[in-house]
Amino acid sequence: MQKEPEQAIATEIAKQNTVTNNNKVIKKLVLIVFGMFGFGFALVPLYDVFCDITGLNGKTNTSAATYNADGIDTSRTITVQFITRNAQGVPWQFEPVINEMKVHPGEMKFVKFYAKNEATHDIVGQAVPSVSPGIAAAYFQKIECFCFTQQPLKASEDVEMGLQFYVDLELPPEVTTLTLSYTLYDVTEKVAS
Amino acid sequence: MTTDVLNETTNDHDSHDEHHDDHKMTGLKRWLYTTNHKDIGTLYLWFSFIMLLTGGALAMVIRAELFQPGLQIVEPDFFNQLTTVHGLIMVFGAIMPAFTGLANWMLPMMIGAPDMALPRLNNWSFWILPFAFGILISSFFMESGAPNFGWTFYAPLSTTYSNGSTAFFVFAVHIMGISSIMGAINIVVTIMNMRAPGMTYMKMPLFVWTFFITAYLLIAVMPVLAGVVTMLLTDTYFGTSFFNAAGGGDPVLFQHIFWFFGHPEVYIMILPAFGIVSTTIPAFSRKKLFGYSSMVYATSSIALLSFIVWAHHMFTTGMPLFGELFFMYCTMLIAVPTGVKVFNWVATMWRGSMTFETPMLFSLAFVILFTIGGFSGLMLAMTPVDFQYHDTYFVVAHFHYVLVTGSLFSIYAACYYWLPKWTGNMYNDSLSKWHFWCSLISVNLLFFPMHFLGLAGMPRRIPDYALQFADFNKWVSIGGFAFGLSQLIFLAVVIKCIRGGEKAPAKPWDGAEGLEWSVASPAPYHTFSTPPKVD
């Protein structure tokens, strides 16, 4: 009989300890939950940095590069192909003036792309480049490109747009053909807002 | 301080005394307001079974459409909705809640705790689930239709090309995620703080271990899923460009984030199954589990490896060679701890006094058929052959072998193993064997020919196929209908068992071990109010 209250106190203390312990664990777990939620979003810039270093997703430089190749490597010839496509529902005619060309690494080249707004209203277009194989993306240097800016075209207006580029001397030897693909998007609404 | 505690103790004690008989509310309120782990476990299990039948019904329509070549029953767009919602319901509605239900019912009893650590949270984590699936399923009745972009909801299918169901989908997934996270937090806290005195970590039953590790996986990756669906939502409706190349995003990024969640997710659905068969196989072999500690380490290493293999789902996205090799070798590495587990189960049976009650039959089928699913997984892990198998029925065969004959069979094993403890009655033995044999034969007729279809090049997620696939598809569909009907036998067994039957003793299986068998059958509403002593 004497022992009962003591035991009750002991169990109660144990219970209280459990509650404080529970709270400690819950706090840590909730922190992990929020941390991982943030990590999901952190993957977005991390992925960009990672791709920038490795050229993983075929993205090329988004602002003008300066020409700094050490001469021209005439021992290698690279085929550069140009592809264009319109994102769903963009009423533009959009195509390269020439479909492919041979270049030596380090050699500067200039090509033109033709675009015509076939709609009856003004549209702002944005071309997004991608290089395949992705590993070569980091070695494809654009000095001047219409993709650096948006292209506002009035109804039925057309334009020839220039691209000046060179292929880096360091281009991995297994790459002999490069495909540069432009996808044209309609960004009129985004520009307006 | 001490007197305070004393006062509280006495108060608490008084109020407790009123509670002490099986204080249950009646009718619907009992289930709505319950904080009892056994009630919530029951709710989870019934919910997941209803979802299994719902998702199964969708699969029946899919198989009916694929019974012969050409389009006969559904439109291609509706077919896409069926495959999408079938996948979502089976993953998030059937398998995961069934495991949470088993955890709720069994974990406290196995570690000698009176209840889960956070009973109110427990009530919430169950009761938000029906709303999540209500939202998802209601989208079938909307003008736009249900999600039709596959359960993997790749951008831009789910953003630019969505049929307008993205918001329903995103909110449903958010609620499912919150429910899983709350459930997982509850499991971790319960296991860390509520174990009976003397039960050290390495004395916990393996069932408890696997749920412990699974709960950590859930806590780590469900928030990432919540993040990726949030990005999807803002991309679709608020003009952000996470996955939209026009605004500087990248659709491949979606796949990276999704599979960073998605691969641990598949282990969330299989690790608890490992725990279940590690409980049943020793019981019916009348031997201790072979290599207990190696099982614990194998489970942990599978869980850790699951974080560095996600890109094996994306071999064909144009990864550099180094990436493909890295993810290929890491994936194959998982076969090592998994092999340890299969070895240990077989070694447990070796020279045991085996008997073949229904839970053991399901466990044995699990070991064999899950291993087949594991082998086809190894084949898919090889980058060069994956280019051939990618997005074919070979993949469908693979993941149904691990999820149906793996996870689902283990859940049936668990149900048959603990049903006497839950209801207090033995179930009809011959009916349960009918369930097993019908399921076993039909499930193989259903999924095995899919391997051949896939190897021959039949693509998945397409409502029509070339004529040369007609014969196999006919058999697959017949297997599908038979498997679907066989699950109704299980419903009959459970209902009969709840209604009555031979009274079950406290421990109906003579080789069974564990604290749950030390309480009466059916398990009293409150168990282990004073913790047992474990030595």
Short mmCIF file of N, CA and C in Angstrom, two decimals, chain B residues 250-385:
data_model
loop_
_atom_site.label_atom_id
_atom_site.label_comp_id
_atom_site.label_asym_id
_atom_site.label_seq_id
_atom_site.Cartn_x
_atom_site.Cartn_y
_atom_site.Cartn_z
N ASP B 250 13.50 23.51 -67.51
CA ASP B 250 13.91 22.30 -68.22
C ASP B 250 12.98 21.16 -67.82
N PRO B 251 12.27 20.57 -68.80
CA PRO B 251 11.36 19.47 -68.47
C PRO B 251 12.09 18.26 -67.87
N VAL B 252 13.36 18.08 -68.23
CA VAL B 252 14.09 16.93 -67.68
C VAL B 252 14.31 17.10 -66.18
N LEU B 253 14.39 18.37 -65.74
CA LEU B 253 14.51 18.63 -64.30
C LEU B 253 13.34 18.02 -63.55
N PHE B 254 12.14 18.08 -64.17
CA PHE B 254 10.98 17.47 -63.52
C PHE B 254 11.26 16.01 -63.21
N GLN B 255 11.79 15.31 -64.22
CA GLN B 255 12.01 13.87 -64.02
C GLN B 255 13.03 13.61 -62.92
N HIS B 256 14.05 14.47 -62.85
CA HIS B 256 15.04 14.29 -61.78
C HIS B 256 14.39 14.46 -60.41
N ILE B 257 13.63 15.53 -60.23
CA ILE B 257 13.03 15.75 -58.91
C ILE B 257 12.00 14.67 -58.62
N PHE B 258 11.18 14.34 -59.65
CA PHE B 258 10.15 13.33 -59.41
C PHE B 258 10.77 12.00 -59.00
N TRP B 259 11.79 11.57 -59.72
CA TRP B 259 12.36 10.25 -59.40
C TRP B 259 13.23 10.28 -58.16
N PHE B 260 13.69 11.47 -57.77
CA PHE B 260 14.36 11.55 -56.46
C PHE B 260 13.38 11.17 -55.37
N PHE B 261 12.11 11.54 -55.56
CA PHE B 261 11.05 11.02 -54.68
C PHE B 261 10.70 9.60 -55.06
N GLY B 262 10.56 9.36 -56.37
CA GLY B 262 9.94 8.13 -56.85
C GLY B 262 10.71 6.88 -56.52
N HIS B 263 12.03 6.95 -56.53
CA HIS B 263 12.70 5.69 -56.25
C HIS B 263 12.64 5.28 -54.79
N PRO B 264 12.94 6.18 -53.84
CA PRO B 264 12.69 5.79 -52.44
C PRO B 264 11.24 5.35 -52.22
N GLU B 265 10.31 5.97 -52.96
CA GLU B 265 8.91 5.58 -52.83
C GLU B 265 8.70 4.09 -53.11
N VAL B 266 9.39 3.54 -54.09
CA VAL B 266 9.15 2.12 -54.36
C VAL B 266 9.67 1.26 -53.20
N TYR B 267 10.70 1.75 -52.50
CA TYR B 267 11.14 0.99 -51.32
C TYR B 267 10.21 1.21 -50.14
N ILE B 268 9.55 2.36 -50.10
CA ILE B 268 8.52 2.58 -49.09
C ILE B 268 7.45 1.51 -49.23
N MET B 269 7.21 1.08 -50.47
CA MET B 269 6.16 0.09 -50.70
C MET B 269 6.65 -1.34 -50.58
N ILE B 270 7.98 -1.56 -50.43
CA ILE B 270 8.42 -2.96 -50.36
C ILE B 270 9.11 -3.28 -49.03
N LEU B 271 9.75 -2.32 -48.37
CA LEU B 271 10.44 -2.64 -47.11
C LEU B 271 9.49 -3.21 -46.06
N PRO B 272 8.28 -2.61 -45.86
CA PRO B 272 7.39 -3.23 -44.88
C PRO B 272 7.02 -4.66 -45.24
N ALA B 273 6.97 -4.95 -46.55
CA ALA B 273 6.68 -6.32 -46.97
C ALA B 273 7.79 -7.26 -46.49
N PHE B 274 9.04 -6.78 -46.56
CA PHE B 274 10.15 -7.57 -46.03
C PHE B 274 9.93 -7.86 -44.55
N GLY B 275 9.45 -6.84 -43.83
CA GLY B 275 9.20 -7.02 -42.39
C GLY B 275 8.14 -8.08 -42.14
N ILE B 276 7.10 -8.07 -42.98
CA ILE B 276 6.00 -9.02 -42.77
C ILE B 276 6.48 -10.46 -42.99
N VAL B 277 7.15 -10.71 -44.12
CA VAL B 277 7.54 -12.11 -44.35
C VAL B 277 8.65 -12.53 -43.39
N SER B 278 9.42 -11.57 -42.87
CA SER B 278 10.41 -11.93 -41.85
C SER B 278 9.73 -12.29 -40.54
N THR B 279 8.45 -11.97 -40.41
CA THR B 279 7.69 -12.38 -39.23
C THR B 279 7.01 -13.72 -39.47
N THR B 280 6.41 -13.88 -40.66
CA THR B 280 5.60 -15.09 -40.88
C THR B 280 6.47 -16.32 -41.18
N ILE B 281 7.55 -16.14 -41.94
CA ILE B 281 8.34 -17.32 -42.31
C ILE B 281 8.94 -18.01 -41.08
N PRO B 282 9.54 -17.28 -40.12
CA PRO B 282 10.01 -17.98 -38.91
C PRO B 282 8.87 -18.66 -38.15
N ALA B 283 7.68 -18.01 -38.12
CA ALA B 283 6.58 -18.58 -37.35
C ALA B 283 6.18 -19.95 -37.90
N PHE B 284 6.09 -20.07 -39.23
CA PHE B 284 5.61 -21.33 -39.80
C PHE B 284 6.76 -22.28 -40.14
N SER B 285 8.01 -21.83 -39.92
CA SER B 285 9.14 -22.76 -40.04
C SER B 285 9.58 -23.22 -38.66
N ARG B 286 8.97 -22.60 -37.63
CA ARG B 286 9.30 -22.93 -36.24
C ARG B 286 10.79 -22.82 -35.97
N LYS B 287 11.37 -21.77 -36.52
CA LYS B 287 12.79 -21.48 -36.26
C LYS B 287 12.92 -19.98 -36.07
N LYS B 288 13.99 -19.57 -35.39
CA LYS B 288 14.26 -18.14 -35.31
C LYS B 288 14.64 -17.64 -36.69
N LEU B 289 14.40 -16.33 -36.93
CA LEU B 289 14.79 -15.74 -38.21
C LEU B 289 16.30 -15.86 -38.37
N PHE B 290 16.72 -16.38 -39.50
CA PHE B 290 18.16 -16.51 -39.76
C PHE B 290 18.75 -15.13 -40.02
N GLY B 291 19.83 -14.80 -39.32
CA GLY B 291 20.57 -13.56 -39.61
C GLY B 291 19.80 -12.29 -39.31
N TYR B 292 19.27 -12.18 -38.08
CA TYR B 292 18.47 -11.01 -37.73
C TYR B 292 19.22 -9.70 -37.99
N SER B 293 20.47 -9.62 -37.47
CA SER B 293 21.15 -8.32 -37.60
C SER B 293 21.51 -8.03 -39.05
N SER B 294 21.83 -9.08 -39.83
CA SER B 294 22.13 -8.80 -41.24
C SER B 294 20.88 -8.30 -41.95
N MET B 295 19.69 -8.75 -41.50
CA MET B 295 18.44 -8.25 -42.06
C MET B 295 18.31 -6.75 -41.78
N VAL B 296 18.63 -6.35 -40.53
CA VAL B 296 18.52 -4.93 -40.18
C VAL B 296 19.46 -4.10 -41.05
N TYR B 297 20.71 -4.58 -41.17
CA TYR B 297 21.67 -3.80 -41.96
C TYR B 297 21.30 -3.81 -43.44
N ALA B 298 20.80 -4.95 -43.93
CA ALA B 298 20.41 -5.01 -45.34
C ALA B 298 19.29 -4.01 -45.62
N THR B 299 18.29 -3.97 -44.72
CA THR B 299 17.18 -3.04 -44.92
C THR B 299 17.68 -1.60 -44.93
N SER B 300 18.56 -1.29 -43.96
CA SER B 300 19.07 0.09 -43.90
C SER B 300 19.86 0.42 -45.15
N SER B 301 20.66 -0.53 -45.64
CA SER B 301 21.48 -0.15 -46.80
C SER B 301 20.63 -0.03 -48.05
N ILE B 302 19.56 -0.84 -48.16
CA ILE B 302 18.65 -0.65 -49.30
C ILE B 302 18.07 0.76 -49.24
N ALA B 303 17.67 1.18 -48.02
CA ALA B 303 17.06 2.50 -47.87
C ALA B 303 18.05 3.59 -48.26
N LEU B 304 19.32 3.46 -47.84
CA LEU B 304 20.30 4.49 -48.18
C LEU B 304 20.58 4.51 -49.68
N LEU B 305 20.76 3.30 -50.26
CA LEU B 305 21.06 3.23 -51.69
C LEU B 305 19.93 3.82 -52.53
N SER B 306 18.70 3.75 -52.00
CA SER B 306 17.56 4.19 -52.80
C SER B 306 17.66 5.67 -53.17
N PHE B 307 18.51 6.43 -52.45
CA PHE B 307 18.63 7.86 -52.73
C PHE B 307 19.59 8.17 -53.88
N ILE B 308 20.37 7.18 -54.33
CA ILE B 308 21.36 7.50 -55.36
C ILE B 308 21.17 6.68 -56.63
N VAL B 309 19.95 6.24 -56.87
CA VAL B 309 19.73 5.42 -58.07
C VAL B 309 18.62 5.99 -58.96
N TRP B 310 18.09 7.21 -58.62
CA TRP B 310 16.84 7.63 -59.26
C TRP B 310 16.91 7.72 -60.78
N ALA B 311 18.10 8.07 -61.31
CA ALA B 311 18.14 8.33 -62.75
C ALA B 311 18.10 7.07 -63.59
N HIS B 312 18.04 5.87 -62.95
CA HIS B 312 17.89 4.67 -63.78
C HIS B 312 16.49 4.61 -64.41
N HIS B 313 15.60 5.50 -63.97
CA HIS B 313 14.29 5.61 -64.64
C HIS B 313 14.38 6.47 -65.90
N MET B 314 15.56 7.09 -66.11
CA MET B 314 15.66 8.12 -67.15
C MET B 314 16.82 7.87 -68.08
N PHE B 315 17.23 6.60 -68.26
CA PHE B 315 18.39 6.31 -69.10
C PHE B 315 18.24 6.88 -70.50
N THR B 316 17.01 6.95 -71.01
CA THR B 316 16.83 7.37 -72.40
C THR B 316 16.67 8.88 -72.56
N THR B 317 16.92 9.66 -71.48
CA THR B 317 16.77 11.11 -71.62
C THR B 317 18.02 11.77 -72.20
N GLY B 318 19.05 10.99 -72.50
CA GLY B 318 20.25 11.59 -73.06
C GLY B 318 21.25 11.99 -72.01
N MET B 319 21.47 11.07 -71.07
CA MET B 319 22.48 11.33 -70.03
C MET B 319 23.87 11.07 -70.59
N PRO B 320 24.90 11.70 -70.03
CA PRO B 320 26.25 11.34 -70.45
C PRO B 320 26.57 9.91 -70.01
N LEU B 321 27.53 9.32 -70.69
CA LEU B 321 27.88 7.92 -70.43
C LEU B 321 28.21 7.68 -68.97
N PHE B 322 28.95 8.64 -68.37
CA PHE B 322 29.35 8.44 -66.98
C PHE B 322 28.12 8.32 -66.08
N GLY B 323 27.14 9.19 -66.32
CA GLY B 323 25.92 9.14 -65.51
C GLY B 323 25.22 7.81 -65.65
N GLU B 324 25.13 7.32 -66.89
CA GLU B 324 24.45 6.05 -67.10
C GLU B 324 25.16 4.92 -66.38
N LEU B 325 26.49 4.92 -66.45
CA LEU B 325 27.24 3.86 -65.77
C LEU B 325 27.07 3.96 -64.26
N PHE B 326 27.17 5.19 -63.73
CA PHE B 326 27.04 5.38 -62.28
C PHE B 326 25.71 4.83 -61.79
N PHE B 327 24.62 5.25 -62.46
CA PHE B 327 23.30 4.83 -61.97
C PHE B 327 23.07 3.34 -62.23
N MET B 328 23.68 2.81 -63.27
CA MET B 328 23.53 1.38 -63.53
C MET B 328 24.20 0.57 -62.42
N TYR B 329 25.44 0.94 -62.08
CA TYR B 329 26.14 0.14 -61.06
C TYR B 329 25.51 0.31 -59.68
N CYS B 330 25.10 1.53 -59.34
CA CYS B 330 24.45 1.73 -58.04
C CYS B 330 23.19 0.90 -57.94
N THR B 331 22.43 0.85 -59.05
CA THR B 331 21.19 0.08 -59.04
C THR B 331 21.48 -1.39 -58.83
N MET B 332 22.50 -1.89 -59.53
CA MET B 332 22.81 -3.31 -59.39
C MET B 332 23.31 -3.63 -58.00
N LEU B 333 23.92 -2.63 -57.35
CA LEU B 333 24.41 -2.82 -55.99
C LEU B 333 23.27 -3.19 -55.05
N ILE B 334 22.06 -2.68 -55.33
CA ILE B 334 20.92 -2.96 -54.45
C ILE B 334 20.59 -4.44 -54.43
N ALA B 335 20.96 -5.15 -55.50
CA ALA B 335 20.69 -6.59 -55.53
C ALA B 335 21.44 -7.31 -54.41
N VAL B 336 22.55 -6.71 -53.91
CA VAL B 336 23.33 -7.40 -52.88
C VAL B 336 22.56 -7.50 -51.56
N PRO B 337 22.18 -6.36 -50.94
CA PRO B 337 21.39 -6.51 -49.71
C PRO B 337 20.07 -7.24 -49.92
N THR B 338 19.45 -7.08 -51.09
CA THR B 338 18.20 -7.80 -51.35
C THR B 338 18.46 -9.30 -51.41
N GLY B 339 19.59 -9.65 -52.02
CA GLY B 339 19.97 -11.06 -52.06
C GLY B 339 20.21 -11.62 -50.68
N VAL B 340 20.82 -10.80 -49.80
CA VAL B 340 21.03 -11.23 -48.41
C VAL B 340 19.68 -11.59 -47.78
N LYS B 341 18.69 -10.76 -48.04
CA LYS B 341 17.37 -11.01 -47.44
C LYS B 341 16.76 -12.30 -47.95
N VAL B 342 16.77 -12.48 -49.26
CA VAL B 342 16.18 -13.70 -49.82
C VAL B 342 16.92 -14.92 -49.28
N PHE B 343 18.23 -14.80 -49.22
CA PHE B 343 19.04 -15.90 -48.66
C PHE B 343 18.59 -16.20 -47.22
N ASN B 344 18.42 -15.16 -46.42
CA ASN B 344 18.05 -15.36 -45.02
C ASN B 344 16.67 -16.02 -44.88
N TRP B 345 15.73 -15.62 -45.76
CA TRP B 345 14.41 -16.27 -45.68
C TRP B 345 14.52 -17.75 -46.01
N VAL B 346 15.29 -18.05 -47.04
CA VAL B 346 15.43 -19.46 -47.42
C VAL B 346 16.16 -20.21 -46.31
N ALA B 347 17.20 -19.58 -45.74
CA ALA B 347 17.94 -20.24 -44.67
C ALA B 347 17.07 -20.44 -43.44
N THR B 348 16.11 -19.53 -43.21
CA THR B 348 15.20 -19.70 -42.09
C THR B 348 14.34 -20.95 -42.30
N MET B 349 13.92 -21.17 -43.54
CA MET B 349 13.07 -22.34 -43.82
C MET B 349 13.87 -23.63 -43.81
N TRP B 350 15.15 -23.53 -44.09
CA TRP B 350 16.00 -24.72 -44.23
C TRP B 350 15.94 -25.57 -42.96
N ARG B 351 15.51 -26.80 -43.11
CA ARG B 351 15.39 -27.75 -42.01
C ARG B 351 14.46 -27.27 -40.91
N GLY B 352 13.56 -26.38 -41.24
CA GLY B 352 12.54 -25.99 -40.26
C GLY B 352 11.40 -26.98 -40.32
N SER B 353 10.55 -26.99 -39.27
CA SER B 353 9.35 -27.83 -39.32
C SER B 353 8.26 -27.00 -39.97
N MET B 354 8.28 -27.01 -41.30
CA MET B 354 7.38 -26.10 -41.99
C MET B 354 5.97 -26.64 -42.08
N THR B 355 4.99 -25.73 -41.91
CA THR B 355 3.60 -26.05 -42.22
C THR B 355 3.10 -24.96 -43.16
N PHE B 356 2.03 -25.26 -43.87
CA PHE B 356 1.64 -24.37 -44.95
C PHE B 356 0.25 -23.79 -44.74
N GLU B 357 0.09 -23.05 -43.64
CA GLU B 357 -1.13 -22.30 -43.43
C GLU B 357 -1.16 -21.14 -44.44
N THR B 358 -2.35 -20.54 -44.60
CA THR B 358 -2.49 -19.52 -45.65
C THR B 358 -1.46 -18.39 -45.57
N PRO B 359 -1.17 -17.83 -44.37
CA PRO B 359 -0.16 -16.76 -44.36
C PRO B 359 1.19 -17.24 -44.88
N MET B 360 1.53 -18.51 -44.60
CA MET B 360 2.80 -19.03 -45.07
C MET B 360 2.78 -19.21 -46.58
N LEU B 361 1.62 -19.65 -47.12
CA LEU B 361 1.53 -19.81 -48.57
C LEU B 361 1.77 -18.47 -49.26
N PHE B 362 1.12 -17.42 -48.74
CA PHE B 362 1.32 -16.10 -49.34
C PHE B 362 2.77 -15.65 -49.19
N SER B 363 3.40 -15.98 -48.05
CA SER B 363 4.79 -15.57 -47.84
C SER B 363 5.73 -16.29 -48.80
N LEU B 364 5.46 -17.60 -48.99
CA LEU B 364 6.31 -18.35 -49.91
C LEU B 364 6.16 -17.82 -51.34
N ALA B 365 4.90 -17.57 -51.73
CA ALA B 365 4.66 -17.00 -53.05
C ALA B 365 5.38 -15.67 -53.17
N PHE B 366 5.36 -14.90 -52.08
CA PHE B 366 6.06 -13.62 -52.07
C PHE B 366 7.54 -13.83 -52.39
N VAL B 367 8.19 -14.75 -51.68
CA VAL B 367 9.64 -14.91 -51.85
C VAL B 367 9.97 -15.26 -53.30
N ILE B 368 9.21 -16.20 -53.86
CA ILE B 368 9.52 -16.65 -55.22
C ILE B 368 9.18 -15.56 -56.25
N LEU B 369 7.97 -15.02 -56.16
CA LEU B 369 7.51 -14.10 -57.21
C LEU B 369 8.18 -12.73 -57.07
N PHE B 370 8.44 -12.30 -55.83
CA PHE B 370 9.16 -11.04 -55.66
C PHE B 370 10.56 -11.17 -56.27
N THR B 371 11.16 -12.36 -56.11
CA THR B 371 12.50 -12.56 -56.68
C THR B 371 12.45 -12.47 -58.21
N ILE B 372 11.38 -13.00 -58.81
CA ILE B 372 11.23 -12.85 -60.27
C ILE B 372 11.17 -11.36 -60.62
N GLY B 373 10.38 -10.61 -59.85
CA GLY B 373 10.30 -9.16 -60.07
C GLY B 373 11.65 -8.50 -59.88
N GLY B 374 12.43 -9.00 -58.92
CA GLY B 374 13.76 -8.45 -58.68
C GLY B 374 14.69 -8.71 -59.86
N PHE B 375 14.59 -9.92 -60.43
CA PHE B 375 15.45 -10.25 -61.57
C PHE B 375 15.11 -9.40 -62.78
N SER B 376 13.80 -9.22 -63.06
CA SER B 376 13.47 -8.37 -64.21
C SER B 376 13.93 -6.94 -63.92
N GLY B 377 13.97 -6.57 -62.64
CA GLY B 377 14.51 -5.25 -62.27
C GLY B 377 15.99 -5.15 -62.62
N LEU B 378 16.72 -6.24 -62.37
CA LEU B 378 18.15 -6.24 -62.72
C LEU B 378 18.34 -6.09 -64.22
N MET B 379 17.45 -6.75 -64.99
CA MET B 379 17.55 -6.62 -66.44
C MET B 379 17.33 -5.17 -66.85
N LEU B 380 16.33 -4.55 -66.23
CA LEU B 380 16.03 -3.15 -66.57
C LEU B 380 17.14 -2.21 -66.13
N ALA B 381 17.91 -2.63 -65.12
CA ALA B 381 18.97 -1.76 -64.61
C ALA B 381 20.12 -1.63 -65.60
N MET B 382 20.23 -2.58 -66.52
CA MET B 382 21.34 -2.53 -67.48
C MET B 382 21.03 -1.49 -68.55
N THR B 383 21.86 -0.45 -68.59
CA THR B 383 21.57 0.66 -69.49
C THR B 383 21.33 0.24 -70.94
N PRO B 384 22.25 -0.55 -71.53
CA PRO B 384 22.05 -0.84 -72.97
C PRO B 384 20.74 -1.57 -73.25
N VAL B 385 20.35 -2.52 -72.40
CA VAL B 385 19.09 -3.21 -72.68
C VAL B 385 17.89 -2.37 -72.28
#
